[in-house]
Amino acid sequence: MSANLLDGKAISASIREGIANEVQDLKGKGVTPGLAVILVGDDQASHTYVRNKERACEQLGIYSELIKLPADVAEEELLGRLHDLNADSKINGILVQLPLPKHINEKRVIETIHPAKDVDGFHPINIGRMMTKQEALLPCTPFGILKMVKDTGIDIKGKHVVVIGRSNIVGKPVGQLFLNEDATVTYCHSKTKDLRAYTAQADILIAAVGVAKMIKADDVKKGAIVIDVGMNRDENNKLCGDVDFDDVAPKASYITPVPGGVGPMTITMLMYNTVLAAKMANKQ
């Protein structure tokens, strides 16, 4: 047996088709969804992400605005820009590309974005709404992971989901989204004793730790769905995930590749959130 590949590009493409149709529909009603991205400084990875987001907007007919600020920008100036965007009716979604320079308080930045325009899904109000199963703009990577697992057609109810990692961006919210779908969820992290005892029980294993090829076949239950959120470099400087793909693939029922797995889904769900924010703002 060898795992089926959960191809993020293919799943993304089908979701994007639906998004493009919704954008056309909204434009027919005089509404063009708009996304503003703020990029602070010269981080290369951030530049690449932002380019991909701009390209996605262009393909789907979403209006996009890029605001580039120098690395030494004052926090107050950045917050001022956010207040302006909160008030701008052309803009439905606001995204500040993380990480930010050390002198800027990330928490203040996230909390300044209006919750209705928080297409990253990081605002405490959106997180609270997600926790209580209300309509919310959901964090893009966790939302994308949920969509991928649903794409397999398996019933998530009662499945044991094990999440390795507890970041506010992926680990914590992804567990909550699966809990909202009636899965049984276990969180593991750097202080977890006997990690394998938990991972080997997982029907769905989500690795989001940032350690190259940490998860081996012995860590995985036969027939598990394995979602790899890691983006690392191996000893040959080749892009790889937290899961040792070649070792684990023969044992899993489904597995995501790196690259081309979770990554494309993140940007697609950002587009989805931007359109959802436009619909909510215009009572569509």
PDB file of C-alpha atoms in Angstrom:
ATOM      1  CA  MET A   1       0.000   0.000   0.000  1.00  0.00           C
ATOM      2  CA  SER A   2       1.190   3.517  -0.697  1.00  0.00           C
ATOM      3  CA  ALA A   3      -0.483   6.732   0.335  1.00  0.00           C
ATOM      4  CA  ASN A   4      -2.712   8.796  -1.883  1.00  0.00           C
ATOM      5  CA  LEU A   5      -1.199  12.213  -2.423  1.00  0.00           C
ATOM      6  CA  LEU A   6      -3.234  15.088  -1.017  1.00  0.00           C
ATOM      7  CA  ASP A   7      -2.347  17.539  -3.746  1.00  0.00           C
ATOM      8  CA  GLY A   8      -2.820  21.081  -2.448  1.00  0.00           C
ATOM      9  CA  LYS A   9      -2.499  22.551  -5.943  1.00  0.00           C
ATOM     10  CA  ALA A  10      -5.326  20.420  -7.356  1.00  0.00           C
ATOM     11  CA  ILE A  11      -7.656  20.946  -4.377  1.00  0.00           C
ATOM     12  CA  SER A  12      -6.857  24.672  -4.488  1.00  0.00           C
ATOM     13  CA  ALA A  13      -7.656  24.876  -8.176  1.00  0.00           C
ATOM     14  CA  SER A  14     -11.171  23.486  -7.663  1.00  0.00           C
ATOM     15  CA  ILE A  15     -11.850  25.850  -4.721  1.00  0.00           C
ATOM     16  CA  ARG A  16     -10.515  28.802  -6.752  1.00  0.00           C
ATOM     17  CA  GLU A  17     -12.937  28.039  -9.543  1.00  0.00           C
ATOM     18  CA  GLY A  18     -15.778  28.557  -7.097  1.00  0.00           C
ATOM     19  CA  ILE A  19     -14.172  31.748  -5.755  1.00  0.00           C
ATOM     20  CA  ALA A  20     -13.759  33.181  -9.291  1.00  0.00           C
ATOM     21  CA  ASN A  21     -17.459  32.547  -9.970  1.00  0.00           C
ATOM     22  CA  GLU A  22     -18.420  34.283  -6.728  1.00  0.00           C
ATOM     23  CA  VAL A  23     -16.232  37.289  -7.607  1.00  0.00           C
ATOM     24  CA  GLN A  24     -17.970  37.579 -10.999  1.00  0.00           C
ATOM     25  CA  ASP A  25     -21.338  37.317  -9.281  1.00  0.00           C
ATOM     26  CA  LEU A  26     -20.419  40.079  -6.803  1.00  0.00           C
ATOM     27  CA  LYS A  27     -19.075  42.305  -9.590  1.00  0.00           C
ATOM     28  CA  GLY A  28     -22.416  41.898 -11.329  1.00  0.00           C
ATOM     29  CA  LYS A  29     -23.949  43.447  -8.211  1.00  0.00           C
ATOM     30  CA  GLY A  30     -21.433  46.322  -8.207  1.00  0.00           C
ATOM     31  CA  VAL A  31     -19.113  44.851  -5.537  1.00  0.00           C
ATOM     32  CA  THR A  32     -15.407  44.162  -6.180  1.00  0.00           C
ATOM     33  CA  PRO A  33     -13.713  42.346  -3.265  1.00  0.00           C
ATOM     34  CA  GLY A  34     -10.547  44.193  -2.228  1.00  0.00           C
ATOM     35  CA  LEU A  35      -7.451  43.002  -0.326  1.00  0.00           C
ATOM     36  CA  ALA A  36      -4.731  45.245   1.112  1.00  0.00           C
ATOM     37  CA  VAL A  37      -1.383  43.694   2.024  1.00  0.00           C
ATOM     38  CA  ILE A  38       1.164  45.546   4.149  1.00  0.00           C
ATOM     39  CA  LEU A  39       4.765  44.425   3.782  1.00  0.00           C
ATOM     40  CA  VAL A  40       7.303  45.790   6.268  1.00  0.00           C
ATOM     41  CA  GLY A  41      11.015  45.473   5.462  1.00  0.00           C
ATOM     42  CA  ASP A  42      12.892  43.198   3.049  1.00  0.00           C
ATOM     43  CA  ASP A  43      12.348  39.641   4.241  1.00  0.00           C
ATOM     44  CA  GLN A  44      12.801  37.504   1.095  1.00  0.00           C
ATOM     45  CA  ALA A  45      10.312  34.797   2.054  1.00  0.00           C
ATOM     46  CA  SER A  46       7.715  37.460   2.833  1.00  0.00           C
ATOM     47  CA  HIS A  47       8.273  39.067  -0.592  1.00  0.00           C
ATOM     48  CA  THR A  48       7.663  35.696  -2.267  1.00  0.00           C
ATOM     49  CA  TYR A  49       4.463  35.083  -0.280  1.00  0.00           C
ATOM     50  CA  VAL A  50       3.186  38.548  -1.121  1.00  0.00           C
ATOM     51  CA  ARG A  51       3.907  38.089  -4.844  1.00  0.00           C
ATOM     52  CA  ASN A  52       1.924  34.827  -4.777  1.00  0.00           C
ATOM     53  CA  LYS A  53      -0.983  36.583  -3.042  1.00  0.00           C
ATOM     54  CA  GLU A  54      -0.980  39.382  -5.631  1.00  0.00           C
ATOM     55  CA  ARG A  55      -0.955  36.824  -8.439  1.00  0.00           C
ATOM     56  CA  ALA A  56      -3.889  34.956  -6.892  1.00  0.00           C
ATOM     57  CA  CYS A  57      -5.891  38.205  -6.602  1.00  0.00           C
ATOM     58  CA  GLU A  58      -5.201  39.000 -10.236  1.00  0.00           C
ATOM     59  CA  GLN A  59      -6.291  35.535 -11.426  1.00  0.00           C
ATOM     60  CA  LEU A  60      -9.535  35.672  -9.440  1.00  0.00           C
ATOM     61  CA  GLY A  61     -10.477  39.273 -10.256  1.00  0.00           C
ATOM     62  CA  ILE A  62      -9.944  40.556  -6.694  1.00  0.00           C
ATOM     63  CA  TYR A  63      -8.721  44.152  -6.337  1.00  0.00           C
ATOM     64  CA  SER A  64      -5.392  44.228  -4.483  1.00  0.00           C
ATOM     65  CA  GLU A  65      -3.276  46.953  -2.974  1.00  0.00           C
ATOM     66  CA  LEU A  66       0.291  46.472  -1.758  1.00  0.00           C
ATOM     67  CA  ILE A  67       1.686  48.883   0.818  1.00  0.00           C
ATOM     68  CA  LYS A  68       5.456  48.576   1.294  1.00  0.00           C
ATOM     69  CA  LEU A  69       6.966  50.134   4.406  1.00  0.00           C
ATOM     70  CA  PRO A  70      10.636  50.331   5.419  1.00  0.00           C
ATOM     71  CA  ALA A  71      11.927  47.989   8.152  1.00  0.00           C
ATOM     72  CA  ASP A  72      12.458  50.954  10.502  1.00  0.00           C
ATOM     73  CA  VAL A  73       8.880  52.294  10.139  1.00  0.00           C
ATOM     74  CA  ALA A  74       7.462  53.630  13.416  1.00  0.00           C
ATOM     75  CA  GLU A  75       4.790  51.413  14.979  1.00  0.00           C
ATOM     76  CA  GLU A  76       2.421  54.392  15.145  1.00  0.00           C
ATOM     77  CA  GLU A  77       2.725  54.964  11.390  1.00  0.00           C
ATOM     78  CA  LEU A  78       1.881  51.325  10.688  1.00  0.00           C
ATOM     79  CA  LEU A  79      -1.137  51.498  13.035  1.00  0.00           C
ATOM     80  CA  GLY A  80      -2.212  54.736  11.298  1.00  0.00           C
ATOM     81  CA  ARG A  81      -2.159  52.937   7.939  1.00  0.00           C
ATOM     82  CA  LEU A  82      -4.345  50.201   9.420  1.00  0.00           C
ATOM     83  CA  HIS A  83      -6.880  52.753  10.709  1.00  0.00           C
ATOM     84  CA  ASP A  84      -7.058  54.244   7.188  1.00  0.00           C
ATOM     85  CA  LEU A  85      -7.632  50.795   5.646  1.00  0.00           C
ATOM     86  CA  ASN A  86     -10.280  49.956   8.264  1.00  0.00           C
ATOM     87  CA  ALA A  87     -12.178  53.033   7.036  1.00  0.00           C
ATOM     88  CA  ASP A  88     -11.609  52.386   3.299  1.00  0.00           C
ATOM     89  CA  SER A  89     -14.751  50.883   1.728  1.00  0.00           C
ATOM     90  CA  LYS A  90     -12.753  49.561  -1.292  1.00  0.00           C
ATOM     91  CA  ILE A  91     -10.859  47.246   1.064  1.00  0.00           C
ATOM     92  CA  ASN A  92     -12.595  44.183   2.510  1.00  0.00           C
ATOM     93  CA  GLY A  93      -9.526  42.338   3.727  1.00  0.00           C
ATOM     94  CA  ILE A  94      -6.369  43.574   5.449  1.00  0.00           C
ATOM     95  CA  LEU A  95      -3.272  41.440   5.859  1.00  0.00           C
ATOM     96  CA  VAL A  96      -0.033  42.443   7.533  1.00  0.00           C
ATOM     97  CA  GLN A  97       2.696  40.043   6.414  1.00  0.00           C
ATOM     98  CA  LEU A  98       4.400  38.435   9.426  1.00  0.00           C
ATOM     99  CA  PRO A  99       7.012  38.315  10.866  1.00  0.00           C
ATOM    100  CA  LEU A 100       7.363  42.006  11.727  1.00  0.00           C
ATOM    101  CA  PRO A 101      10.556  43.806  12.813  1.00  0.00           C
ATOM    102  CA  LYS A 102      11.329  43.425  16.531  1.00  0.00           C
ATOM    103  CA  HIS A 103      10.376  47.004  17.487  1.00  0.00           C
ATOM    104  CA  ILE A 104       6.769  46.515  16.350  1.00  0.00           C
ATOM    105  CA  ASN A 105       4.270  44.862  18.686  1.00  0.00           C
ATOM    106  CA  GLU A 106       2.604  42.106  16.629  1.00  0.00           C
ATOM    107  CA  LYS A 107      -0.296  41.809  19.082  1.00  0.00           C
ATOM    108  CA  ARG A 108      -1.136  45.514  18.781  1.00  0.00           C
ATOM    109  CA  VAL A 109      -1.015  45.288  14.985  1.00  0.00           C
ATOM    110  CA  ILE A 110      -3.354  42.272  14.831  1.00  0.00           C
ATOM    111  CA  GLU A 111      -5.786  43.877  17.295  1.00  0.00           C
ATOM    112  CA  THR A 112      -5.862  47.150  15.304  1.00  0.00           C
ATOM    113  CA  ILE A 113      -7.229  45.426  12.186  1.00  0.00           C
ATOM    114  CA  HIS A 114     -11.039  45.529  12.238  1.00  0.00           C
ATOM    115  CA  PRO A 115     -12.305  41.957  12.921  1.00  0.00           C
ATOM    116  CA  ALA A 116     -14.572  42.143   9.834  1.00  0.00           C
ATOM    117  CA  LYS A 117     -11.470  42.771   7.652  1.00  0.00           C
ATOM    118  CA  ASP A 118      -9.145  40.351   9.448  1.00  0.00           C
ATOM    119  CA  VAL A 119      -8.749  37.872   6.568  1.00  0.00           C
ATOM    120  CA  ASP A 120      -5.853  36.142   8.363  1.00  0.00           C
ATOM    121  CA  GLY A 121      -8.293  35.147  11.109  1.00  0.00           C
ATOM    122  CA  PHE A 122      -5.874  36.159  13.898  1.00  0.00           C
ATOM    123  CA  HIS A 123      -7.946  38.815  15.699  1.00  0.00           C
ATOM    124  CA  PRO A 124      -9.009  37.683  19.210  1.00  0.00           C
ATOM    125  CA  ILE A 125     -12.649  38.330  18.264  1.00  0.00           C
ATOM    126  CA  ASN A 126     -12.415  35.965  15.274  1.00  0.00           C
ATOM    127  CA  ILE A 127     -10.535  33.392  17.360  1.00  0.00           C
ATOM    128  CA  GLY A 128     -13.266  33.645  20.028  1.00  0.00           C
ATOM    129  CA  ARG A 129     -15.986  33.262  17.416  1.00  0.00           C
ATOM    130  CA  MET A 130     -14.226  30.200  16.009  1.00  0.00           C
ATOM    131  CA  MET A 131     -13.954  28.686  19.523  1.00  0.00           C
ATOM    132  CA  THR A 132     -17.693  29.124  20.019  1.00  0.00           C
ATOM    133  CA  LYS A 133     -18.643  27.853  16.530  1.00  0.00           C
ATOM    134  CA  GLN A 134     -19.989  31.190  15.305  1.00  0.00           C
ATOM    135  CA  GLU A 135     -19.478  32.531  11.783  1.00  0.00           C
ATOM    136  CA  ALA A 136     -15.965  33.953  11.619  1.00  0.00           C
ATOM    137  CA  LEU A 137     -13.049  34.605   9.304  1.00  0.00           C
ATOM    138  CA  LEU A 138     -10.989  31.482  10.015  1.00  0.00           C
ATOM    139  CA  PRO A 139      -7.157  31.294  10.075  1.00  0.00           C
ATOM    140  CA  CYS A 140      -6.086  30.407   6.535  1.00  0.00           C
ATOM    141  CA  THR A 141      -3.676  27.498   7.063  1.00  0.00           C
ATOM    142  CA  PRO A 142      -5.882  25.589   9.560  1.00  0.00           C
ATOM    143  CA  PHE A 143      -8.940  26.248   7.368  1.00  0.00           C
ATOM    144  CA  GLY A 144      -7.029  24.923   4.335  1.00  0.00           C
ATOM    145  CA  ILE A 145      -6.008  21.788   6.247  1.00  0.00           C
ATOM    146  CA  LEU A 146      -9.622  21.093   7.209  1.00  0.00           C
ATOM    147  CA  LYS A 147     -10.679  21.513   3.548  1.00  0.00           C
ATOM    148  CA  MET A 148      -7.950  19.052   2.431  1.00  0.00           C
ATOM    149  CA  VAL A 149      -9.028  16.401   4.917  1.00  0.00           C
ATOM    150  CA  LYS A 150     -12.674  16.853   3.912  1.00  0.00           C
ATOM    151  CA  ASP A 151     -11.599  16.403   0.283  1.00  0.00           C
ATOM    152  CA  THR A 152     -10.669  12.779   1.072  1.00  0.00           C
ATOM    153  CA  GLY A 153     -14.371  12.120   1.747  1.00  0.00           C
ATOM    154  CA  ILE A 154     -13.727  10.559   5.165  1.00  0.00           C
ATOM    155  CA  ASP A 155     -16.095  11.281   8.037  1.00  0.00           C
ATOM    156  CA  ILE A 156     -14.194  13.369  10.598  1.00  0.00           C
ATOM    157  CA  LYS A 157     -16.688  12.690  13.445  1.00  0.00           C
ATOM    158  CA  GLY A 158     -15.079  10.660  16.213  1.00  0.00           C
ATOM    159  CA  LYS A 159     -11.700  10.445  14.469  1.00  0.00           C
ATOM    160  CA  HIS A 160      -8.624  10.942  16.668  1.00  0.00           C
ATOM    161  CA  VAL A 161      -6.723  14.012  15.457  1.00  0.00           C
ATOM    162  CA  VAL A 162      -3.238  14.528  16.896  1.00  0.00           C
ATOM    163  CA  VAL A 163      -1.692  17.964  16.409  1.00  0.00           C
ATOM    164  CA  ILE A 164       2.052  18.391  16.972  1.00  0.00           C
ATOM    165  CA  GLY A 165       2.686  22.072  17.638  1.00  0.00           C
ATOM    166  CA  ARG A 166       0.712  24.708  19.530  1.00  0.00           C
ATOM    167  CA  SER A 167       1.345  27.969  17.703  1.00  0.00           C
ATOM    168  CA  ASN A 168      -1.426  30.561  17.549  1.00  0.00           C
ATOM    169  CA  ILE A 169      -1.179  30.525  13.746  1.00  0.00           C
ATOM    170  CA  VAL A 170      -1.552  26.780  13.067  1.00  0.00           C
ATOM    171  CA  GLY A 171      -1.438  24.359  15.998  1.00  0.00           C
ATOM    172  CA  LYS A 172      -4.083  25.748  18.352  1.00  0.00           C
ATOM    173  CA  PRO A 173      -6.661  26.828  15.754  1.00  0.00           C
ATOM    174  CA  VAL A 174      -6.383  23.663  13.618  1.00  0.00           C
ATOM    175  CA  GLY A 175      -7.183  21.511  16.621  1.00  0.00           C
ATOM    176  CA  GLN A 176     -10.187  23.694  17.396  1.00  0.00           C
ATOM    177  CA  LEU A 177     -11.527  23.437  13.824  1.00  0.00           C
ATOM    178  CA  PHE A 178     -11.394  19.627  14.025  1.00  0.00           C
ATOM    179  CA  LEU A 179     -13.007  19.719  17.464  1.00  0.00           C
ATOM    180  CA  ASN A 180     -15.815  21.789  15.890  1.00  0.00           C
ATOM    181  CA  GLU A 181     -16.245  18.889  13.430  1.00  0.00           C
ATOM    182  CA  ASP A 182     -16.676  16.425  16.370  1.00  0.00           C
ATOM    183  CA  ALA A 183     -13.199  14.883  16.204  1.00  0.00           C
ATOM    184  CA  THR A 184     -11.321  13.888  19.364  1.00  0.00           C
ATOM    185  CA  VAL A 185      -8.272  16.149  19.483  1.00  0.00           C
ATOM    186  CA  THR A 186      -4.925  15.718  21.258  1.00  0.00           C
ATOM    187  CA  TYR A 187      -2.317  18.496  21.280  1.00  0.00           C
ATOM    188  CA  CYS A 188       1.373  17.562  21.544  1.00  0.00           C
ATOM    189  CA  HIS A 189       4.349  19.915  21.805  1.00  0.00           C
ATOM    190  CA  SER A 190       7.981  20.184  22.870  1.00  0.00           C
ATOM    191  CA  LYS A 191       7.151  19.315  26.499  1.00  0.00           C
ATOM    192  CA  THR A 192       5.075  16.225  25.613  1.00  0.00           C
ATOM    193  CA  LYS A 193       6.501  13.044  27.137  1.00  0.00           C
ATOM    194  CA  ASP A 194       6.586   9.975  24.850  1.00  0.00           C
ATOM    195  CA  LEU A 195       5.357  11.730  21.719  1.00  0.00           C
ATOM    196  CA  ARG A 196       5.147   8.475  19.737  1.00  0.00           C
ATOM    197  CA  ALA A 197       2.546   7.057  22.162  1.00  0.00           C
ATOM    198  CA  TYR A 198       0.191   9.816  20.935  1.00  0.00           C
ATOM    199  CA  THR A 199       1.140  10.086  17.256  1.00  0.00           C
ATOM    200  CA  ALA A 200       0.810   6.311  16.748  1.00  0.00           C
ATOM    201  CA  GLN A 201      -2.875   6.557  17.780  1.00  0.00           C
ATOM    202  CA  ALA A 202      -3.748   9.311  15.324  1.00  0.00           C
ATOM    203  CA  ASP A 203      -6.285   8.722  12.564  1.00  0.00           C
ATOM    204  CA  ILE A 204      -5.286  12.194  11.341  1.00  0.00           C
ATOM    205  CA  LEU A 205      -1.804  13.436  12.201  1.00  0.00           C
ATOM    206  CA  ILE A 206      -0.975  17.142  11.721  1.00  0.00           C
ATOM    207  CA  ALA A 207       2.709  18.052  12.058  1.00  0.00           C
ATOM    208  CA  ALA A 208       3.429  21.755  12.568  1.00  0.00           C
ATOM    209  CA  VAL A 209       6.716  21.947  14.465  1.00  0.00           C
ATOM    210  CA  GLY A 210       9.365  23.200  12.048  1.00  0.00           C
ATOM    211  CA  VAL A 211      11.832  20.287  12.509  1.00  0.00           C
ATOM    212  CA  ALA A 212      12.949  18.671   9.245  1.00  0.00           C
ATOM    213  CA  LYS A 213      11.818  15.031   8.749  1.00  0.00           C
ATOM    214  CA  MET A 214      11.069  14.579  12.451  1.00  0.00           C
ATOM    215  CA  ILE A 215       8.108  12.211  11.903  1.00  0.00           C
ATOM    216  CA  LYS A 216       9.108   8.695  10.794  1.00  0.00           C
ATOM    217  CA  ALA A 217       7.046   5.649   9.810  1.00  0.00           C
ATOM    218  CA  ASP A 218       7.243   4.265  13.375  1.00  0.00           C
ATOM    219  CA  ASP A 219       5.468   7.405  14.633  1.00  0.00           C
ATOM    220  CA  VAL A 220       2.464   6.850  12.391  1.00  0.00           C
ATOM    221  CA  LYS A 221      -0.528   4.496  12.597  1.00  0.00           C
ATOM    222  CA  LYS A 222      -1.131   2.353   9.491  1.00  0.00           C
ATOM    223  CA  GLY A 223      -3.718   4.046   7.250  1.00  0.00           C
ATOM    224  CA  ALA A 224      -3.479   7.463   8.933  1.00  0.00           C
ATOM    225  CA  ILE A 225      -3.996  10.738   7.097  1.00  0.00           C
ATOM    226  CA  VAL A 226      -0.752  12.723   7.477  1.00  0.00           C
ATOM    227  CA  ILE A 227      -0.754  16.499   7.034  1.00  0.00           C
ATOM    228  CA  ASP A 228       2.687  18.125   6.931  1.00  0.00           C
ATOM    229  CA  VAL A 229       2.704  21.864   7.678  1.00  0.00           C
ATOM    230  CA  GLY A 230       6.509  22.098   7.986  1.00  0.00           C
ATOM    231  CA  MET A 231       8.640  24.171   5.628  1.00  0.00           C
ATOM    232  CA  ASN A 232      12.271  23.289   6.297  1.00  0.00           C
ATOM    233  CA  ARG A 233      15.528  22.681   4.454  1.00  0.00           C
ATOM    234  CA  ASP A 234      17.186  19.267   4.602  1.00  0.00           C
ATOM    235  CA  GLU A 235      20.923  18.488   4.685  1.00  0.00           C
ATOM    236  CA  ASN A 236      21.073  19.103   0.895  1.00  0.00           C
ATOM    237  CA  ASN A 237      19.280  22.465   1.291  1.00  0.00           C
ATOM    238  CA  LYS A 238      16.207  20.949  -0.374  1.00  0.00           C
ATOM    239  CA  LEU A 239      12.732  22.024   0.736  1.00  0.00           C
ATOM    240  CA  CYS A 240      11.178  19.434   3.029  1.00  0.00           C
ATOM    241  CA  GLY A 241       8.535  19.112   5.721  1.00  0.00           C
ATOM    242  CA  ASP A 242       8.336  17.898   9.326  1.00  0.00           C
ATOM    243  CA  VAL A 243       7.464  14.422   8.016  1.00  0.00           C
ATOM    244  CA  ASP A 244      10.004  12.077   6.436  1.00  0.00           C
ATOM    245  CA  PHE A 245       7.868  11.684   3.315  1.00  0.00           C
ATOM    246  CA  ASP A 246       9.614   8.642   1.773  1.00  0.00           C
ATOM    247  CA  ASP A 247       9.570   6.783   5.083  1.00  0.00           C
ATOM    248  CA  VAL A 248       5.962   7.597   6.029  1.00  0.00           C
ATOM    249  CA  ALA A 249       4.149   7.517   2.635  1.00  0.00           C
ATOM    250  CA  PRO A 250       3.980   3.678   2.353  1.00  0.00           C
ATOM    251  CA  LYS A 251       2.195   3.514   5.735  1.00  0.00           C
ATOM    252  CA  ALA A 252      -0.275   6.408   5.397  1.00  0.00           C
ATOM    253  CA  SER A 253      -3.597   6.395   3.522  1.00  0.00           C
ATOM    254  CA  TYR A 254      -3.196  10.064   2.512  1.00  0.00           C
ATOM    255  CA  ILE A 255      -0.194  12.368   2.817  1.00  0.00           C
ATOM    256  CA  THR A 256       0.574  15.956   1.795  1.00  0.00           C
ATOM    257  CA  PRO A 257       3.761  16.691  -0.145  1.00  0.00           C
ATOM    258  CA  VAL A 258       6.153  19.557   0.659  1.00  0.00           C
ATOM    259  CA  PRO A 259       6.082  21.772  -1.318  1.00  0.00           C
ATOM    260  CA  GLY A 260       2.659  21.641  -3.005  1.00  0.00           C
ATOM    261  CA  GLY A 261       0.576  20.437  -0.083  1.00  0.00           C
ATOM    262  CA  VAL A 262      -0.639  22.830   2.593  1.00  0.00           C
ATOM    263  CA  GLY A 263       1.069  25.926   1.063  1.00  0.00           C
ATOM    264  CA  PRO A 264      -1.250  26.495  -1.929  1.00  0.00           C
ATOM    265  CA  MET A 265      -4.279  25.992   0.339  1.00  0.00           C
ATOM    266  CA  THR A 266      -3.233  28.845   2.636  1.00  0.00           C
ATOM    267  CA  ILE A 267      -3.351  31.451  -0.142  1.00  0.00           C
ATOM    268  CA  THR A 268      -6.584  29.993  -1.528  1.00  0.00           C
ATOM    269  CA  MET A 269      -8.308  30.296   1.855  1.00  0.00           C
ATOM    270  CA  LEU A 270      -7.048  33.893   2.104  1.00  0.00           C
ATOM    271  CA  MET A 271      -8.845  34.596  -1.183  1.00  0.00           C
ATOM    272  CA  TYR A 272     -11.924  32.763   0.136  1.00  0.00           C
ATOM    273  CA  ASN A 273     -11.877  34.927   3.285  1.00  0.00           C
ATOM    274  CA  THR A 274     -11.521  38.138   1.255  1.00  0.00           C
ATOM    275  CA  VAL A 275     -14.618  37.261  -0.785  1.00  0.00           C
ATOM    276  CA  LEU A 276     -16.497  36.219   2.379  1.00  0.00           C
ATOM    277  CA  ALA A 277     -15.572  39.553   4.024  1.00  0.00           C
ATOM    278  CA  ALA A 278     -16.863  41.415   0.922  1.00  0.00           C
ATOM    279  CA  LYS A 279     -20.120  39.457   1.047  1.00  0.00           C
ATOM    280  CA  MET A 280     -20.575  40.157   4.766  1.00  0.00           C
ATOM    281  CA  ALA A 281     -19.799  43.870   4.326  1.00  0.00           C
ATOM    282  CA  ASN A 282     -22.349  44.132   1.507  1.00  0.00           C
ATOM    283  CA  LYS A 283     -24.950  41.849   3.133  1.00  0.00           C
ATOM    284  CA  GLN A 284     -24.745  39.408   0.194  1.00  0.00           C
TER     285      GLN A 284
END
